[in-house]
mmCIF file of C-alpha atoms in Angstrom:
data_model
loop_
_atom_site.group_PDB
_atom_site.id
_atom_site.type_symbol
_atom_site.label_atom_id
_atom_site.label_comp_id
_atom_site.label_asym_id
_atom_site.label_seq_id
_atom_site.Cartn_x
_atom_site.Cartn_y
_atom_site.Cartn_z
ATOM 1 C CA UNK A 9 -24.798 -86.035 84.123
ATOM 2 C CA UNK A 10 -26.833 -83.215 82.910
ATOM 3 C CA UNK A 11 -25.004 -83.070 80.161
ATOM 4 C CA UNK A 12 -24.255 -86.390 78.314
ATOM 5 C CA UNK A 13 -22.310 -84.886 75.260
ATOM 6 C CA UNK A 14 -20.134 -81.607 75.265
ATOM 7 C CA UNK A 15 -21.085 -79.030 73.271
ATOM 8 C CA UNK A 16 -20.677 -77.879 69.954
ATOM 9 C CA UNK A 17 -18.708 -74.915 69.174
ATOM 10 C CA UNK A 18 -18.826 -72.649 66.547
ATOM 11 C CA UNK A 19 -15.874 -73.152 63.758
ATOM 12 C CA UNK A 20 -15.889 -68.753 63.428
ATOM 13 C CA UNK A 21 -17.244 -66.211 65.610
ATOM 14 C CA UNK A 22 -19.932 -64.722 64.044
ATOM 15 C CA UNK A 23 -20.141 -60.975 62.750
ATOM 16 C CA UNK A 24 -22.524 -58.387 62.667
ATOM 17 C CA UNK A 25 -23.130 -56.871 58.861
ATOM 18 C CA UNK A 26 -21.131 -53.874 58.353
ATOM 19 C CA UNK A 27 -22.589 -50.619 57.509
ATOM 20 C CA UNK A 28 -21.613 -49.466 53.724
ATOM 21 C CA UNK A 29 -18.880 -46.588 53.998
ATOM 22 C CA UNK A 30 -21.000 -44.057 52.398
ATOM 23 C CA UNK A 31 -23.159 -44.249 56.218
ATOM 24 C CA UNK A 32 -20.773 -43.590 58.386
ATOM 25 C CA UNK A 33 -21.906 -40.304 59.767
ATOM 26 C CA UNK A 34 -25.599 -39.267 60.811
ATOM 27 C CA UNK A 35 -25.995 -37.201 57.822
ATOM 28 C CA UNK A 36 -25.417 -40.007 55.544
ATOM 29 C CA UNK A 37 -27.855 -42.691 56.492
ATOM 30 C CA UNK A 38 -30.723 -42.553 54.223
ATOM 31 C CA UNK A 39 -29.420 -39.204 52.244
ATOM 32 C CA UNK A 40 -32.497 -39.184 50.393
ATOM 33 C CA UNK A 41 -35.367 -39.386 52.870
ATOM 34 C CA UNK A 42 -36.707 -36.350 54.686
ATOM 35 C CA UNK A 43 -35.282 -35.992 58.311
ATOM 36 C CA UNK A 44 -37.729 -36.651 61.332
ATOM 37 C CA UNK A 45 -36.584 -33.222 63.386
ATOM 38 C CA UNK A 46 -39.307 -34.904 66.690
ATOM 39 C CA UNK A 47 -37.315 -38.191 66.883
ATOM 40 C CA UNK A 48 -33.760 -38.104 68.925
ATOM 41 C CA UNK A 49 -31.611 -39.177 65.991
ATOM 42 C CA UNK A 50 -33.349 -35.959 63.748
ATOM 43 C CA UNK A 51 -32.860 -33.463 66.315
ATOM 44 C CA UNK A 52 -29.126 -34.552 67.067
ATOM 45 C CA UNK A 53 -28.765 -34.373 63.202
ATOM 46 C CA UNK A 54 -30.048 -30.878 63.721
ATOM 47 C CA UNK A 55 -27.929 -29.593 65.798
ATOM 48 C CA UNK A 56 -24.691 -31.026 65.017
ATOM 49 C CA UNK A 57 -24.538 -29.463 61.083
ATOM 50 C CA UNK A 58 -26.333 -26.572 61.791
ATOM 51 C CA UNK A 59 -23.507 -25.588 64.275
ATOM 52 C CA UNK A 60 -20.535 -23.174 63.570
ATOM 53 C CA UNK A 61 -17.963 -25.003 61.624
ATOM 54 C CA UNK A 62 -14.552 -25.383 63.503
ATOM 55 C CA UNK A 63 -12.229 -22.256 62.467
ATOM 56 C CA UNK A 64 -14.891 -18.896 62.464
ATOM 57 C CA UNK A 65 -14.088 -16.706 59.014
ATOM 58 C CA UNK A 66 -13.354 -12.823 59.295
ATOM 59 C CA UNK A 67 -13.268 -12.988 55.186
ATOM 60 C CA UNK A 68 -9.840 -12.835 54.991
ATOM 61 C CA UNK A 69 -8.026 -14.579 52.189
ATOM 62 C CA UNK A 70 -5.224 -16.251 54.668
ATOM 63 C CA UNK A 71 -7.993 -18.271 56.180
ATOM 64 C CA UNK A 72 -10.143 -19.346 52.769
ATOM 65 C CA UNK A 73 -8.476 -22.715 52.405
ATOM 66 C CA UNK A 74 -9.007 -23.673 55.688
ATOM 67 C CA UNK A 75 -13.204 -22.315 55.337
ATOM 68 C CA UNK A 76 -13.358 -24.417 52.218
ATOM 69 C CA UNK A 77 -11.634 -27.414 53.652
ATOM 70 C CA UNK A 78 -13.990 -27.315 56.918
ATOM 71 C CA UNK A 79 -17.001 -26.388 54.652
ATOM 72 C CA UNK A 80 -16.529 -29.132 52.062
ATOM 73 C CA UNK A 81 -15.665 -31.200 55.245
ATOM 74 C CA UNK A 82 -19.236 -30.513 56.463
ATOM 75 C CA UNK A 83 -21.083 -30.864 53.751
ATOM 76 C CA UNK A 84 -19.959 -34.246 52.778
ATOM 77 C CA UNK A 85 -20.519 -35.345 56.320
ATOM 78 C CA UNK A 86 -24.122 -34.248 56.447
ATOM 79 C CA UNK A 87 -24.908 -35.640 53.233
ATOM 80 C CA UNK A 88 -25.129 -31.983 51.557
ATOM 81 C CA UNK A 89 -22.822 -33.308 48.376
ATOM 82 C CA UNK A 90 -24.297 -36.890 47.646
ATOM 83 C CA UNK A 91 -27.379 -37.821 46.145
ATOM 84 C CA UNK A 92 -30.352 -36.456 44.276
ATOM 85 C CA UNK A 93 -31.065 -33.989 47.106
ATOM 86 C CA UNK A 94 -27.586 -32.416 47.305
ATOM 87 C CA UNK A 95 -27.201 -28.989 47.025
ATOM 88 C CA UNK A 96 -24.046 -28.158 46.236
ATOM 89 C CA UNK A 97 -23.618 -28.964 42.490
ATOM 90 C CA UNK A 98 -25.121 -27.288 39.823
ATOM 91 C CA UNK A 99 -24.978 -26.542 36.057
ATOM 92 C CA UNK A 100 -23.582 -23.140 34.897
ATOM 93 C CA UNK A 101 -25.605 -21.689 31.461
ATOM 94 C CA UNK A 102 -23.268 -23.507 29.256
ATOM 95 C CA UNK A 103 -24.401 -26.763 31.025
ATOM 96 C CA UNK A 104 -21.362 -27.470 32.365
ATOM 97 C CA UNK A 105 -21.295 -29.225 36.090
ATOM 98 C CA UNK A 106 -19.841 -26.646 38.930
ATOM 99 C CA UNK A 107 -18.976 -27.288 42.256
ATOM 100 C CA UNK A 108 -19.907 -24.342 44.124
ATOM 101 C CA UNK A 109 -17.793 -25.319 47.403
ATOM 102 C CA UNK A 110 -14.356 -25.786 45.019
ATOM 103 C CA UNK A 111 -15.211 -24.001 41.936
ATOM 104 C CA UNK A 112 -17.305 -20.656 43.332
ATOM 105 C CA UNK A 113 -17.460 -18.012 40.642
ATOM 106 C CA UNK A 114 -18.148 -20.025 37.870
ATOM 107 C CA UNK A 115 -21.561 -19.651 37.871
ATOM 108 C CA UNK A 116 -24.340 -16.838 37.664
ATOM 109 C CA UNK A 117 -26.393 -15.923 39.968
ATOM 110 C CA UNK A 118 -29.665 -16.244 37.934
ATOM 111 C CA UNK A 119 -28.917 -19.472 36.633
ATOM 112 C CA UNK A 120 -27.898 -20.675 40.438
ATOM 113 C CA UNK A 121 -31.245 -19.307 41.708
ATOM 114 C CA UNK A 122 -33.439 -21.153 38.785
ATOM 115 C CA UNK A 123 -31.889 -24.693 40.113
ATOM 116 C CA UNK A 124 -32.222 -23.520 43.849
ATOM 117 C CA UNK A 125 -36.036 -22.899 43.114
ATOM 118 C CA UNK A 126 -36.648 -26.582 42.186
ATOM 119 C CA UNK A 127 -36.139 -27.604 45.840
ATOM 120 C CA UNK A 128 -37.015 -23.859 47.758
ATOM 121 C CA UNK A 129 -39.968 -22.889 45.690
ATOM 122 C CA UNK A 130 -43.917 -24.412 46.347
ATOM 123 C CA UNK A 131 -44.527 -26.385 43.655
ATOM 124 C CA UNK A 132 -40.987 -27.417 42.667
ATOM 125 C CA UNK A 133 -40.151 -31.033 42.294
ATOM 126 C CA UNK A 134 -38.271 -31.700 44.934
ATOM 127 C CA UNK A 135 -39.811 -28.799 47.457
ATOM 128 C CA UNK A 136 -40.239 -29.922 51.069
ATOM 129 C CA UNK A 137 -37.491 -32.824 50.695
ATOM 130 C CA UNK A 138 -34.578 -33.758 52.404
ATOM 131 C CA UNK A 139 -32.934 -31.153 49.591
ATOM 132 C CA UNK A 140 -34.937 -28.438 51.435
ATOM 133 C CA UNK A 141 -33.784 -29.566 54.801
ATOM 134 C CA UNK A 142 -30.355 -29.472 53.477
ATOM 135 C CA UNK A 143 -30.401 -26.085 52.464
ATOM 136 C CA UNK A 144 -31.649 -24.803 55.647
ATOM 137 C CA UNK A 145 -29.078 -26.024 57.405
ATOM 138 C CA UNK A 146 -26.047 -25.195 55.228
ATOM 139 C CA UNK A 147 -27.544 -21.617 55.547
ATOM 140 C CA UNK A 148 -27.384 -22.045 59.192
ATOM 141 C CA UNK A 149 -24.180 -23.269 59.202
ATOM 142 C CA UNK A 150 -22.843 -20.369 56.842
ATOM 143 C CA UNK A 151 -24.587 -17.615 59.069
ATOM 144 C CA UNK A 152 -22.835 -19.323 62.208
ATOM 145 C CA UNK A 153 -19.536 -19.459 60.570
ATOM 146 C CA UNK A 154 -18.193 -15.959 60.283
ATOM 147 C CA UNK A 155 -17.302 -12.983 62.364
ATOM 148 C CA UNK A 156 -19.868 -10.610 63.236
ATOM 149 C CA UNK A 157 -18.172 -8.014 60.932
ATOM 150 C CA UNK A 158 -18.120 -10.214 58.092
ATOM 151 C CA UNK A 159 -21.916 -11.146 58.838
ATOM 152 C CA UNK A 160 -22.518 -7.909 58.645
ATOM 153 C CA UNK A 161 -21.342 -7.353 55.382
ATOM 154 C CA UNK A 162 -23.095 -10.434 54.400
ATOM 155 C CA UNK A 163 -26.370 -9.699 55.899
ATOM 156 C CA UNK A 164 -26.209 -6.115 53.974
ATOM 157 C CA UNK A 165 -26.334 -8.075 50.854
ATOM 158 C CA UNK A 166 -29.059 -10.233 51.703
ATOM 159 C CA UNK A 167 -31.387 -8.924 49.135
ATOM 160 C CA UNK A 168 -29.195 -11.001 46.615
ATOM 161 C CA UNK A 169 -29.702 -14.310 48.459
ATOM 162 C CA UNK A 170 -32.775 -14.190 49.812
ATOM 163 C CA UNK A 171 -36.581 -14.936 48.222
ATOM 164 C CA UNK A 172 -40.064 -14.678 49.491
ATOM 165 C CA UNK A 173 -38.062 -14.902 53.148
ATOM 166 C CA UNK A 174 -36.158 -18.116 52.234
ATOM 167 C CA UNK A 175 -32.151 -17.928 52.530
ATOM 168 C CA UNK A 176 -30.864 -19.950 49.237
ATOM 169 C CA UNK A 177 -27.917 -20.852 50.884
ATOM 170 C CA UNK A 178 -25.594 -21.981 47.643
ATOM 171 C CA UNK A 179 -25.789 -18.203 46.835
ATOM 172 C CA UNK A 180 -24.555 -16.400 50.168
ATOM 173 C CA UNK A 181 -21.787 -19.581 49.791
ATOM 174 C CA UNK A 182 -20.051 -18.494 46.560
ATOM 175 C CA UNK A 183 -20.549 -14.617 47.873
ATOM 176 C CA UNK A 184 -18.827 -15.230 51.043
ATOM 177 C CA UNK A 185 -16.111 -16.966 49.002
ATOM 178 C CA UNK A 186 -15.423 -14.762 46.059
ATOM 179 C CA UNK A 187 -15.877 -11.174 48.209
ATOM 180 C CA UNK A 188 -12.957 -13.154 50.591
ATOM 181 C CA UNK A 189 -10.910 -13.495 47.291
ATOM 182 C CA UNK A 190 -10.992 -9.973 45.558
ATOM 183 C CA UNK A 191 -11.090 -8.378 49.097
ATOM 184 C CA UNK A 192 -8.114 -10.062 50.130
ATOM 185 C CA UNK A 193 -6.059 -9.144 46.870
ATOM 186 C CA UNK A 194 -6.526 -5.642 47.312
ATOM 187 C CA UNK A 195 -5.241 -5.968 50.763
ATOM 188 C CA UNK A 196 -2.726 -8.150 50.783
ATOM 189 C CA UNK A 197 -1.113 -5.928 47.046
ATOM 190 C CA UNK A 198 -1.746 -2.768 49.351
ATOM 191 C CA UNK A 199 0.505 -4.056 51.676
ATOM 192 C CA UNK A 200 3.137 -5.464 49.275
ATOM 193 C CA UNK A 201 3.105 -2.186 47.695
ATOM 194 C CA UNK A 202 3.775 -0.049 50.880
ATOM 195 C CA UNK A 203 6.433 -2.377 51.923
ATOM 196 C CA UNK A 204 7.989 -1.806 48.721
ATOM 197 C CA UNK A 205 7.580 2.154 49.108
ATOM 198 C CA UNK A 206 9.166 2.224 52.921
ATOM 199 C CA UNK A 207 12.250 -0.200 51.619
ATOM 200 C CA UNK A 208 12.771 2.668 48.749
ATOM 201 C CA UNK A 209 13.136 -0.341 46.068
ATOM 202 C CA UNK A 210 12.188 0.252 42.087
ATOM 203 C CA UNK A 211 8.827 -0.149 41.577
ATOM 204 C CA UNK A 212 8.861 -0.809 38.091
ATOM 205 C CA UNK A 213 7.391 -4.160 38.020
ATOM 206 C CA UNK A 214 4.668 -3.280 40.874
ATOM 207 C CA UNK A 215 2.321 -2.010 38.068
ATOM 208 C CA UNK A 216 2.834 -5.132 35.717
ATOM 209 C CA UNK A 217 2.003 -7.210 38.851
ATOM 210 C CA UNK A 218 -1.387 -5.345 39.787
ATOM 211 C CA UNK A 219 -2.388 -5.599 35.956
ATOM 212 C CA UNK A 220 -1.451 -9.550 36.003
ATOM 213 C CA UNK A 221 -3.533 -10.290 39.189
ATOM 214 C CA UNK A 222 -6.623 -8.293 38.346
ATOM 215 C CA UNK A 223 -6.500 -10.077 34.606
ATOM 216 C CA UNK A 224 -7.181 -13.238 36.939
ATOM 217 C CA UNK A 225 -10.245 -12.087 38.870
ATOM 218 C CA UNK A 226 -13.056 -15.088 38.850
ATOM 219 C CA UNK A 227 -15.498 -13.079 36.660
ATOM 220 C CA UNK A 228 -15.404 -12.923 32.972
ATOM 221 C CA UNK A 229 -17.188 -9.715 32.993
ATOM 222 C CA UNK A 230 -14.763 -8.132 34.993
ATOM 223 C CA UNK A 231 -11.376 -9.688 33.823
ATOM 224 C CA UNK A 232 -12.830 -8.734 30.123
ATOM 225 C CA UNK A 233 -12.850 -4.688 31.187
ATOM 226 C CA UNK A 234 -9.599 -5.118 33.087
ATOM 227 C CA UNK A 235 -8.001 -6.429 29.698
ATOM 228 C CA UNK A 236 -9.763 -3.446 27.606
ATOM 229 C CA UNK A 237 -8.305 -0.861 29.967
ATOM 230 C CA UNK A 238 -4.682 -2.787 30.063
ATOM 231 C CA UNK A 239 -4.629 -2.378 26.337
ATOM 232 C CA UNK A 240 -5.195 0.981 26.450
ATOM 233 C CA UNK A 241 -2.554 1.202 28.995
ATOM 234 C CA UNK A 242 -0.089 -0.505 26.599
ATOM 235 C CA UNK A 243 -0.938 1.618 23.829
ATOM 236 C CA UNK A 244 -0.628 4.820 25.969
ATOM 237 C CA UNK A 245 -3.986 5.608 24.841
ATOM 238 C CA UNK A 246 -4.290 9.426 26.092
ATOM 239 C CA UNK A 247 -8.423 8.595 27.082
ATOM 240 C CA UNK A 248 -6.497 6.332 30.085
ATOM 241 C CA UNK A 249 -3.600 8.446 30.497
ATOM 242 C CA UNK A 250 -0.344 7.537 32.152
ATOM 243 C CA UNK A 251 -1.457 5.439 35.041
ATOM 244 C CA UNK A 252 -0.049 5.115 38.875
ATOM 245 C CA UNK A 253 -0.169 2.032 40.790
ATOM 246 C CA UNK A 254 -2.535 4.015 43.200
ATOM 247 C CA UNK A 255 -4.649 5.587 40.579
ATOM 248 C CA UNK A 256 -5.161 1.876 38.966
ATOM 249 C CA UNK A 257 -6.132 0.498 42.257
ATOM 250 C CA UNK A 258 -8.557 3.935 42.736
ATOM 251 C CA UNK A 259 -10.479 3.356 39.441
ATOM 252 C CA UNK A 260 -10.472 -0.953 39.641
ATOM 253 C CA UNK A 261 -12.274 -0.773 43.320
ATOM 254 C CA UNK A 262 -14.750 1.867 41.945
ATOM 255 C CA UNK A 263 -15.438 -0.157 38.752
ATOM 256 C CA UNK A 264 -15.780 -3.651 40.958
ATOM 257 C CA UNK A 265 -17.917 -2.011 43.982
ATOM 258 C CA UNK A 266 -20.312 -0.793 40.693
ATOM 259 C CA UNK A 267 -20.646 -4.479 39.531
ATOM 260 C CA UNK A 268 -21.436 -5.776 42.726
ATOM 261 C CA UNK A 269 -24.228 -3.094 43.694
ATOM 262 C CA UNK A 270 -25.258 -4.277 40.211
ATOM 263 C CA UNK A 271 -25.280 -7.855 40.378
ATOM 264 C CA UNK A 272 -22.710 -8.277 37.546
ATOM 265 C CA UNK A 273 -20.044 -9.354 39.189
ATOM 266 C CA UNK A 274 -19.264 -13.431 39.741
ATOM 267 C CA UNK A 275 -19.644 -15.193 36.126
ATOM 268 C CA UNK A 276 -16.405 -16.477 35.326
ATOM 269 C CA UNK A 277 -15.062 -18.247 31.934
ATOM 270 C CA UNK A 278 -13.081 -21.952 31.923
ATOM 271 C CA UNK A 279 -9.743 -20.717 31.064
ATOM 272 C CA UNK A 280 -9.669 -17.844 34.080
ATOM 273 C CA UNK A 281 -7.810 -18.813 37.200
ATOM 274 C CA UNK A 282 -9.371 -18.854 41.078
ATOM 275 C CA UNK A 283 -7.871 -14.688 42.378
ATOM 276 C CA UNK A 284 -6.559 -17.173 45.557
ATOM 277 C CA UNK A 285 -3.600 -18.279 43.040
ATOM 278 C CA UNK A 286 -2.744 -14.731 42.404
ATOM 279 C CA UNK A 287 -2.609 -14.347 45.840
ATOM 280 C CA UNK A 288 -0.175 -17.049 46.379
ATOM 281 C CA UNK A 289 1.752 -15.285 43.755
ATOM 282 C CA UNK A 290 2.248 -12.189 45.818
ATOM 283 C CA UNK A 291 3.254 -14.073 48.844
ATOM 284 C CA UNK A 292 5.956 -15.777 46.611
ATOM 285 C CA UNK A 293 6.986 -12.455 45.656
ATOM 286 C CA UNK A 294 7.079 -11.186 49.269
ATOM 287 C CA UNK A 295 8.845 -14.286 49.881
ATOM 288 C CA UNK A 296 11.667 -13.497 47.553
ATOM 289 C CA UNK A 297 11.897 -9.877 48.512
ATOM 290 C CA UNK A 298 12.395 -11.071 52.266
ATOM 291 C CA UNK A 299 15.034 -13.131 51.310
ATOM 292 C CA UNK A 300 16.944 -10.529 48.845
ATOM 293 C CA UNK A 301 16.398 -7.325 50.641
ATOM 294 C CA UNK A 302 17.042 -6.058 54.066
ATOM 295 C CA UNK A 303 15.019 -2.796 55.127
ATOM 296 C CA UNK A 304 17.244 0.356 54.845
ATOM 297 C CA UNK A 305 18.531 1.435 58.468
ATOM 298 C CA UNK A 306 20.515 -1.268 59.476
ATOM 299 C CA UNK A 307 23.667 -0.542 60.820
ATOM 300 C CA UNK A 308 24.088 -3.834 62.285
ATOM 301 C CA UNK A 309 25.325 -6.484 59.628
ATOM 302 C CA UNK A 310 25.874 -4.424 56.930
ATOM 303 C CA UNK A 311 29.603 -4.450 57.079
ATOM 304 C CA UNK A 312 31.210 -7.610 55.337
ATOM 305 C CA UNK A 313 33.821 -9.962 56.984
ATOM 306 C CA UNK A 314 36.969 -11.301 55.980
ATOM 307 C CA UNK A 315 35.520 -13.977 53.998
ATOM 308 C CA UNK A 316 32.778 -11.527 52.307
ATOM 309 C CA UNK A 317 29.870 -12.343 53.922
ATOM 310 C CA UNK A 318 28.044 -10.461 56.752
ATOM 311 C CA UNK A 319 29.066 -10.517 60.131
ATOM 312 C CA UNK A 320 26.900 -12.710 62.726
ATOM 313 C CA UNK A 321 26.547 -15.688 59.935
ATOM 314 C CA UNK A 322 24.152 -13.637 57.960
ATOM 315 C CA UNK A 323 23.968 -14.524 54.130
ATOM 316 C CA UNK A 324 25.248 -11.881 51.638
ATOM 317 C CA UNK A 325 22.648 -10.166 50.572
ATOM 318 C CA UNK A 326 21.729 -11.302 46.340
ATOM 319 C CA UNK A 327 19.703 -9.374 43.825
ATOM 320 C CA UNK A 328 16.387 -10.864 43.194
ATOM 321 C CA UNK A 329 16.821 -13.045 40.425
ATOM 322 C CA UNK A 330 13.065 -13.923 39.830
ATOM 323 C CA UNK A 331 12.503 -14.590 36.318
ATOM 324 C CA UNK A 332 10.624 -12.116 34.255
ATOM 325 C CA UNK A 333 9.123 -14.349 31.300
ATOM 326 C CA UNK A 334 6.882 -12.816 28.902
ATOM 327 C CA UNK A 335 6.835 -9.596 30.402
ATOM 328 C CA UNK A 336 10.901 -9.008 30.484
ATOM 329 C CA UNK A 337 10.399 -9.815 26.891
ATOM 330 C CA UNK A 338 8.155 -7.033 26.198
ATOM 331 C CA UNK A 339 9.983 -4.642 27.732
ATOM 332 C CA UNK A 340 13.055 -5.473 25.496
ATOM 333 C CA UNK A 341 10.605 -5.172 22.481
ATOM 334 C CA UNK A 342 9.285 -1.410 23.255
ATOM 335 C CA UNK A 343 12.740 -0.418 24.690
ATOM 336 C CA UNK A 344 12.678 1.848 21.574
ATOM 337 C CA UNK A 345 9.690 3.661 22.632
ATOM 338 C CA UNK A 346 11.966 5.489 25.669
ATOM 339 C CA UNK A 347 14.575 6.404 22.816
ATOM 340 C CA UNK A 348 14.414 9.669 21.591
ATOM 341 C CA UNK A 349 14.718 10.806 18.110
ATOM 342 C CA UNK A 350 18.312 12.426 17.556
ATOM 343 C CA UNK A 351 18.396 15.977 16.549
ATOM 344 C CA UNK A 352 16.924 16.689 13.290
ATOM 345 C CA UNK A 353 15.315 13.501 12.545
ATOM 346 C CA UNK A 354 11.394 13.315 12.397
ATOM 347 C CA UNK A 355 9.528 13.102 15.827
ATOM 348 C CA UNK A 356 6.753 10.757 13.870
ATOM 349 C CA UNK A 357 7.285 7.351 12.808
ATOM 350 C CA UNK A 358 5.460 4.463 12.005
ATOM 351 C CA UNK A 359 5.904 1.475 13.824
ATOM 352 C CA UNK A 360 3.419 -1.789 12.348
ATOM 353 C CA UNK A 361 -0.108 -0.635 11.731
ATOM 354 C CA UNK A 362 0.743 2.207 14.256
ATOM 355 C CA UNK A 363 1.486 5.794 13.889
ATOM 356 C CA UNK A 364 3.997 7.147 16.734
ATOM 357 C CA UNK A 365 4.656 10.630 18.213
ATOM 358 C CA UNK A 366 7.661 11.615 20.267
ATOM 359 C CA UNK A 367 6.103 13.080 23.268
ATOM 360 C CA UNK A 368 8.235 15.522 25.370
ATOM 361 C CA UNK A 369 6.251 15.398 28.250
ATOM 362 C CA UNK A 370 6.322 11.610 28.514
ATOM 363 C CA UNK A 371 9.365 11.336 26.935
ATOM 364 C CA UNK A 372 8.007 8.293 24.988
ATOM 365 C CA UNK A 373 6.901 7.323 21.602
ATOM 366 C CA UNK A 374 3.023 7.970 22.043
ATOM 367 C CA UNK A 375 -0.254 7.875 20.108
ATOM 368 C CA UNK A 376 -0.842 11.401 21.185
ATOM 369 C CA UNK A 377 0.733 14.590 19.969
ATOM 370 C CA UNK A 378 2.760 16.641 22.537
ATOM 371 C CA UNK A 379 0.722 19.665 22.121
ATOM 372 C CA UNK A 380 -2.425 17.717 23.224
ATOM 373 C CA UNK A 381 -1.428 17.481 26.377
#
């Protein structure tokens, strides 16, 4: 016989060595090494990671969360967030590490540019390395992932992120996210305010809501300016004057546009919340209004059935009982400002460290005198 003994079988099947989990995408393989674009692998990596994100963004706030998530996924898959060649994490002016994708607006332009110079300027420690390639891929990805109108707005500001013909990709990434937040805040508030007016609702809280939202803006200098103006508003300072929602919106937009033009907008303190949280608050308030207030002029369903509810099985309209918190307490503490002096009583009085005068024009106790109006 050709074989006099049975073949010996292996007791366990041999297995191939497993790749580390960090290398499950092409961009993470050799994350420190320069990619050779002349090879099939290098060409594939370039095409895959410079491509537009799955969802093209129009800079409106409702699409910001999706944009950030898709951008973060792309950055992680492409290797932009890991190793010494990463291009998404930097230190702000006080040395605090900042992730540009999830903590945008917390680093100033000059500080960010100086750290990008390391891999984008000739002579930089990481010039013409994988970090330089990562920057190029990120830039092309960003410009491909916004609508035509959004791209025009971004190109109009190219002087803020392009130096010697090179796009500093981390900078337009921050600009897109911050701009999407502040613009959408104004649009969302304007829409909500218009709906309230159309319903004939009480607008006492609209101005307070606008003030609260503006004070949460992710820019330290802008937020301080808002706080200073709010203090003048609370003190009825005549230099600021009685103000409406429309007038406040107009003045704030003018200030914001001026700061953007002067490259002053974008540096935030640690304590300030991102303005996207504000949008969520306004959306929640809009939801409360939809549940508690029916549009006027709807004759159907206004009549009550015998059980006290509305016909058609609709819930009985209830008053919005959303907690007012500090604003309600503040109104109670300042209710005396609307109480006029009785006949024969003085029209000037001192409260705390301030002297107030009764103004017949505002029908309130204010700092200025009536004759000055």
